[in-house]
Amino acid sequence: MNWRVMKTAAAAALALGCATAGAQTVEVMHWWTSGGEGAAVGVLKKDLETRGVKWVDMAVAGGGGEAAMTALRARAVAGNPPTAAQLLGMAVTDWGNEGFLGDLNDVATKEGWDKVVPPALQRFAKFDGKWVAVPVNIHRPHWLWMNAKIFNDNGLKPPTTWDEFNAVADKLKAKGITPVAMGGQPWQEATAWEGIVLGMGGPDFYRKAVIEADPASLKSATMVKVFDQMRKIRGYVDRNFAGRDWNLATSMVIKGEAGMQLMGDWAKGEVISAKLTPGKEILCAVAPGTQGSYLFNTDFFAMFKVGADRRPAQLTMASAVMNPSFQEAFNLAKGSIPARSDVSGDKFDECGKKSIADLKTATAASHVYGSLAHGHAQPAAIQRAYLDVITKHFNSDMGSKAATEALAQAVLAAK
Ligand code: BGC
């Protein structure tokens, strides 16, 4: 090999080496492992691939993300965090406080994120005035999903109050149909509970009892009724509910094995991935009594501090997630609505359009609050205090009054 050939080969090898070392790769931690969630991840993965970014998947199964959070902590404290991790609101602040998150302000300013992301989400996406996470969606946890055939066959209408809900459930039970599909996991029970708090107490009560953790509200007569309703629901679930994953409960409604499910709109992702039409075979309504208000939870991709070699891919991912057409495509699969206020809702189904319209109405009335079950109302320690009592009550014969007292006590101790 002569000198010139050697030089060319060396340059080519170097170029190849650089391309490999600097290969645009993102390692992403998330808990999206159900059918609908997997389809939404696929949209993101594909979008990144078209931008030359390779996706390294770090999926940790477990709805609500508890197991994923444990895995993330282990990686981060070992000094080896992923490029990005799915986090719910308050968790972004926690990781920011611990100094783990990188600064996205340059790209945020260049792309004008401040102007298109609702302030309620910016509060979580920013830490110390800097963008550290990108919001991928807006989920609404307080929905009721119903099997249309079961409802039609039995002459039932979507309930709009908890009394109507109980009347529907009693009718189904009398017919030998499981009224409510549920998985007995603390976050699922808390998802139902917060919908009842909002539906029975109204938005001001939700604010006092959940956002402000006001002891008098936690011990109030209204809260006693909330726990009474939880006890009612306990009587409407099947014998095998304990530990069941939320998507298996959704599938019971899809297959006609149960009439209803109280669950966030990620359940709609399952309906779509089963090739059914939300609003047609599976009906959607807000949880009884909650029309006019909007609880939300948003999945953020928090960007961890990474070495310079991983930074370009990370910034590409942040920009890709904020892209309006990506936000549309992703949320069409996920069941949620876009986190940008400038994305058209035209392509969304009836339930998605309702979510977009309801968010506008609730925003105008200042009736938008963060979800407790999904990390947007209280920091982790206080959230856990709520969840512990809710689940203990649901899975024992604890009385409603005793539950309210235990709740007030546990929340006070955690504060
Ligand atoms: C997340 C959703 C997810 C659901 C079930 C929620 O906390 O925000 O994205 O689909 O948990 O896993």
Short mmCIF file of C-alpha atoms in Angstrom, two decimals, residues 235-392:
data_model
loop_
_atom_site.label_atom_id
_atom_site.label_comp_id
_atom_site.label_asym_id
_atom_site.label_seq_id
_atom_site.Cartn_x
_atom_site.Cartn_y
_atom_site.Cartn_z
CA GLY A 235 -68.21 -4.54 45.55
CA TYR A 236 -68.36 -4.08 41.76
CA VAL A 237 -64.97 -5.58 40.83
CA ASP A 238 -64.40 -9.26 40.12
CA ARG A 239 -62.64 -11.66 42.48
CA ASN A 240 -59.37 -11.62 40.57
CA PHE A 241 -58.75 -7.89 40.57
CA ALA A 242 -55.77 -7.87 42.94
CA GLY A 243 -52.51 -6.96 41.23
CA ARG A 244 -54.04 -6.98 37.75
CA ASP A 245 -52.39 -4.59 35.29
CA TRP A 246 -54.53 -1.68 34.11
CA ASN A 247 -54.36 -2.73 30.45
CA LEU A 248 -55.72 -6.19 31.27
CA ALA A 249 -58.63 -4.45 32.97
CA THR A 250 -59.14 -2.34 29.82
CA SER A 251 -59.10 -5.49 27.78
CA MET A 252 -61.93 -6.90 29.93
CA VAL A 253 -64.08 -3.95 28.86
CA ILE A 254 -62.96 -4.33 25.23
CA LYS A 255 -63.86 -8.04 25.21
CA GLY A 256 -67.18 -7.51 26.97
CA GLU A 257 -66.07 -9.27 30.15
CA ALA A 258 -66.83 -6.17 32.21
CA GLY A 259 -69.04 -3.13 31.70
CA MET A 260 -66.88 -0.17 32.73
CA GLN A 261 -63.41 0.99 33.74
CA LEU A 262 -62.43 4.15 35.58
CA MET A 263 -59.07 4.94 34.01
CA GLY A 264 -57.01 7.65 32.32
CA ASP A 265 -57.06 8.07 28.57
CA TRP A 266 -54.04 5.82 28.06
CA ALA A 267 -56.89 3.21 28.07
CA LYS A 268 -57.92 4.76 24.75
CA GLY A 269 -54.53 3.74 23.36
CA GLU A 270 -55.55 0.11 24.05
CA VAL A 271 -58.86 0.61 22.27
CA ILE A 272 -57.06 2.04 19.23
CA SER A 273 -54.45 -0.70 19.20
CA ALA A 274 -57.30 -3.26 19.31
CA LYS A 275 -58.47 -1.58 16.05
CA LEU A 276 -61.70 -0.33 17.63
CA THR A 277 -63.09 3.19 17.54
CA PRO A 278 -63.22 5.13 20.80
CA GLY A 279 -66.70 6.58 21.14
CA LYS A 280 -68.17 3.70 19.11
CA GLU A 281 -67.50 0.18 20.42
CA ILE A 282 -65.98 1.62 23.58
CA LEU A 283 -67.73 4.71 24.89
CA CYS A 284 -65.98 7.47 26.78
CA ALA A 285 -67.36 9.90 29.32
CA VAL A 286 -65.71 11.84 32.08
CA ALA A 287 -65.93 10.25 35.53
CA PRO A 288 -69.35 11.06 37.04
CA GLY A 289 -69.69 14.64 38.26
CA THR A 290 -66.39 15.87 36.84
CA GLN A 291 -67.63 17.70 33.73
CA GLY A 292 -66.29 21.28 33.74
CA SER A 293 -63.05 20.39 35.54
CA TYR A 294 -59.85 18.87 34.22
CA LEU A 295 -57.24 16.93 36.14
CA PHE A 296 -54.12 16.36 34.09
CA ASN A 297 -50.94 14.38 34.03
CA THR A 298 -48.21 14.91 31.52
CA ASP A 299 -45.40 12.59 30.55
CA PHE A 300 -42.18 14.54 30.36
CA PHE A 301 -38.91 13.37 28.92
CA ALA A 302 -36.42 14.74 31.39
CA MET A 303 -32.98 15.22 29.88
CA PHE A 304 -30.17 14.05 32.13
CA LYS A 305 -26.72 15.63 32.28
CA VAL A 306 -24.71 13.51 29.84
CA GLY A 307 -21.24 13.65 28.31
CA ALA A 308 -20.57 15.87 25.27
CA ASP A 309 -20.65 12.82 22.98
CA ARG A 310 -24.29 12.09 23.90
CA ARG A 311 -25.45 15.68 23.93
CA PRO A 312 -26.20 16.25 20.20
CA ALA A 313 -28.55 13.25 20.08
CA GLN A 314 -30.21 14.42 23.27
CA LEU A 315 -30.88 17.85 21.80
CA THR A 316 -32.18 16.30 18.59
CA MET A 317 -34.60 14.22 20.66
CA ALA A 318 -35.79 17.24 22.68
CA SER A 319 -36.47 19.16 19.49
CA ALA A 320 -38.17 16.15 17.85
CA VAL A 321 -40.54 15.67 20.80
CA MET A 322 -41.57 19.32 20.60
CA ASN A 323 -42.24 19.17 16.88
CA PRO A 324 -45.96 19.83 16.17
CA SER A 325 -46.43 16.98 13.68
CA PHE A 326 -44.74 14.54 16.04
CA GLN A 327 -47.00 15.71 18.89
CA GLU A 328 -50.01 15.01 16.70
CA ALA A 329 -48.86 11.54 15.56
CA PHE A 330 -47.71 10.44 19.02
CA ASN A 331 -50.87 11.51 20.82
CA LEU A 332 -53.14 9.95 18.21
CA ALA A 333 -51.63 6.61 19.25
CA LYS A 334 -51.22 7.28 22.97
CA GLY A 335 -54.78 8.36 23.79
CA SER A 336 -53.69 11.72 25.16
CA ILE A 337 -53.76 15.17 23.54
CA PRO A 338 -50.80 17.30 22.41
CA ALA A 339 -48.84 19.29 24.97
CA ARG A 340 -48.57 22.20 22.50
CA SER A 341 -51.56 24.49 22.29
CA ASP A 342 -50.97 25.18 18.57
CA VAL A 343 -51.53 21.62 17.30
CA SER A 344 -54.83 21.06 15.53
CA GLY A 345 -57.24 18.53 17.04
CA ASP A 346 -58.87 17.78 13.67
CA LYS A 347 -57.50 14.25 13.37
CA PHE A 348 -58.50 13.22 16.90
CA ASP A 349 -61.47 10.96 17.62
CA GLU A 350 -64.56 12.07 19.49
CA CYS A 351 -62.99 11.42 22.92
CA GLY A 352 -59.79 13.29 22.02
CA LYS A 353 -61.76 16.25 20.67
CA LYS A 354 -63.76 16.28 23.89
CA SER A 355 -60.56 16.33 25.92
CA ILE A 356 -59.22 19.30 23.93
CA ALA A 357 -62.50 21.23 24.26
CA ASP A 358 -62.90 20.39 27.96
CA LEU A 359 -59.37 21.56 28.71
CA LYS A 360 -60.17 24.95 27.15
CA THR A 361 -63.40 25.32 29.15
CA ALA A 362 -61.80 24.21 32.42
CA THR A 363 -58.81 26.51 31.83
CA ALA A 364 -61.12 29.50 31.32
CA ALA A 365 -62.90 28.63 34.60
CA SER A 366 -59.57 28.00 36.44
CA HIS A 367 -60.66 24.44 37.14
CA VAL A 368 -57.54 22.66 35.97
CA TYR A 369 -55.54 20.76 38.57
CA GLY A 370 -52.71 18.26 38.65
CA SER A 371 -53.46 14.57 39.24
CA LEU A 372 -52.40 13.15 42.61
CA ALA A 373 -52.23 9.54 41.45
CA HIS A 374 -49.99 10.61 38.56
CA GLY A 375 -47.47 12.83 40.26
CA HIS A 376 -48.77 16.33 39.56
CA ALA A 377 -50.31 17.33 42.87
CA GLN A 378 -47.94 16.47 45.71
CA PRO A 379 -44.27 15.55 46.07
CA ALA A 380 -43.58 11.80 46.26
CA ALA A 381 -43.57 11.42 50.07
CA ILE A 382 -46.95 13.08 50.54
CA GLN A 383 -48.40 11.35 47.48
CA ARG A 384 -47.36 8.03 49.03
CA ALA A 385 -49.17 8.90 52.28
CA TYR A 386 -52.42 9.40 50.35
CA LEU A 387 -51.95 6.24 48.29
CA ASP A 388 -51.16 4.10 51.35
CA VAL A 389 -54.44 5.01 53.05
CA ILE A 390 -56.53 4.75 49.86
CA THR A 391 -55.21 1.27 49.12
CA LYS A 392 -55.44 0.12 52.73
#
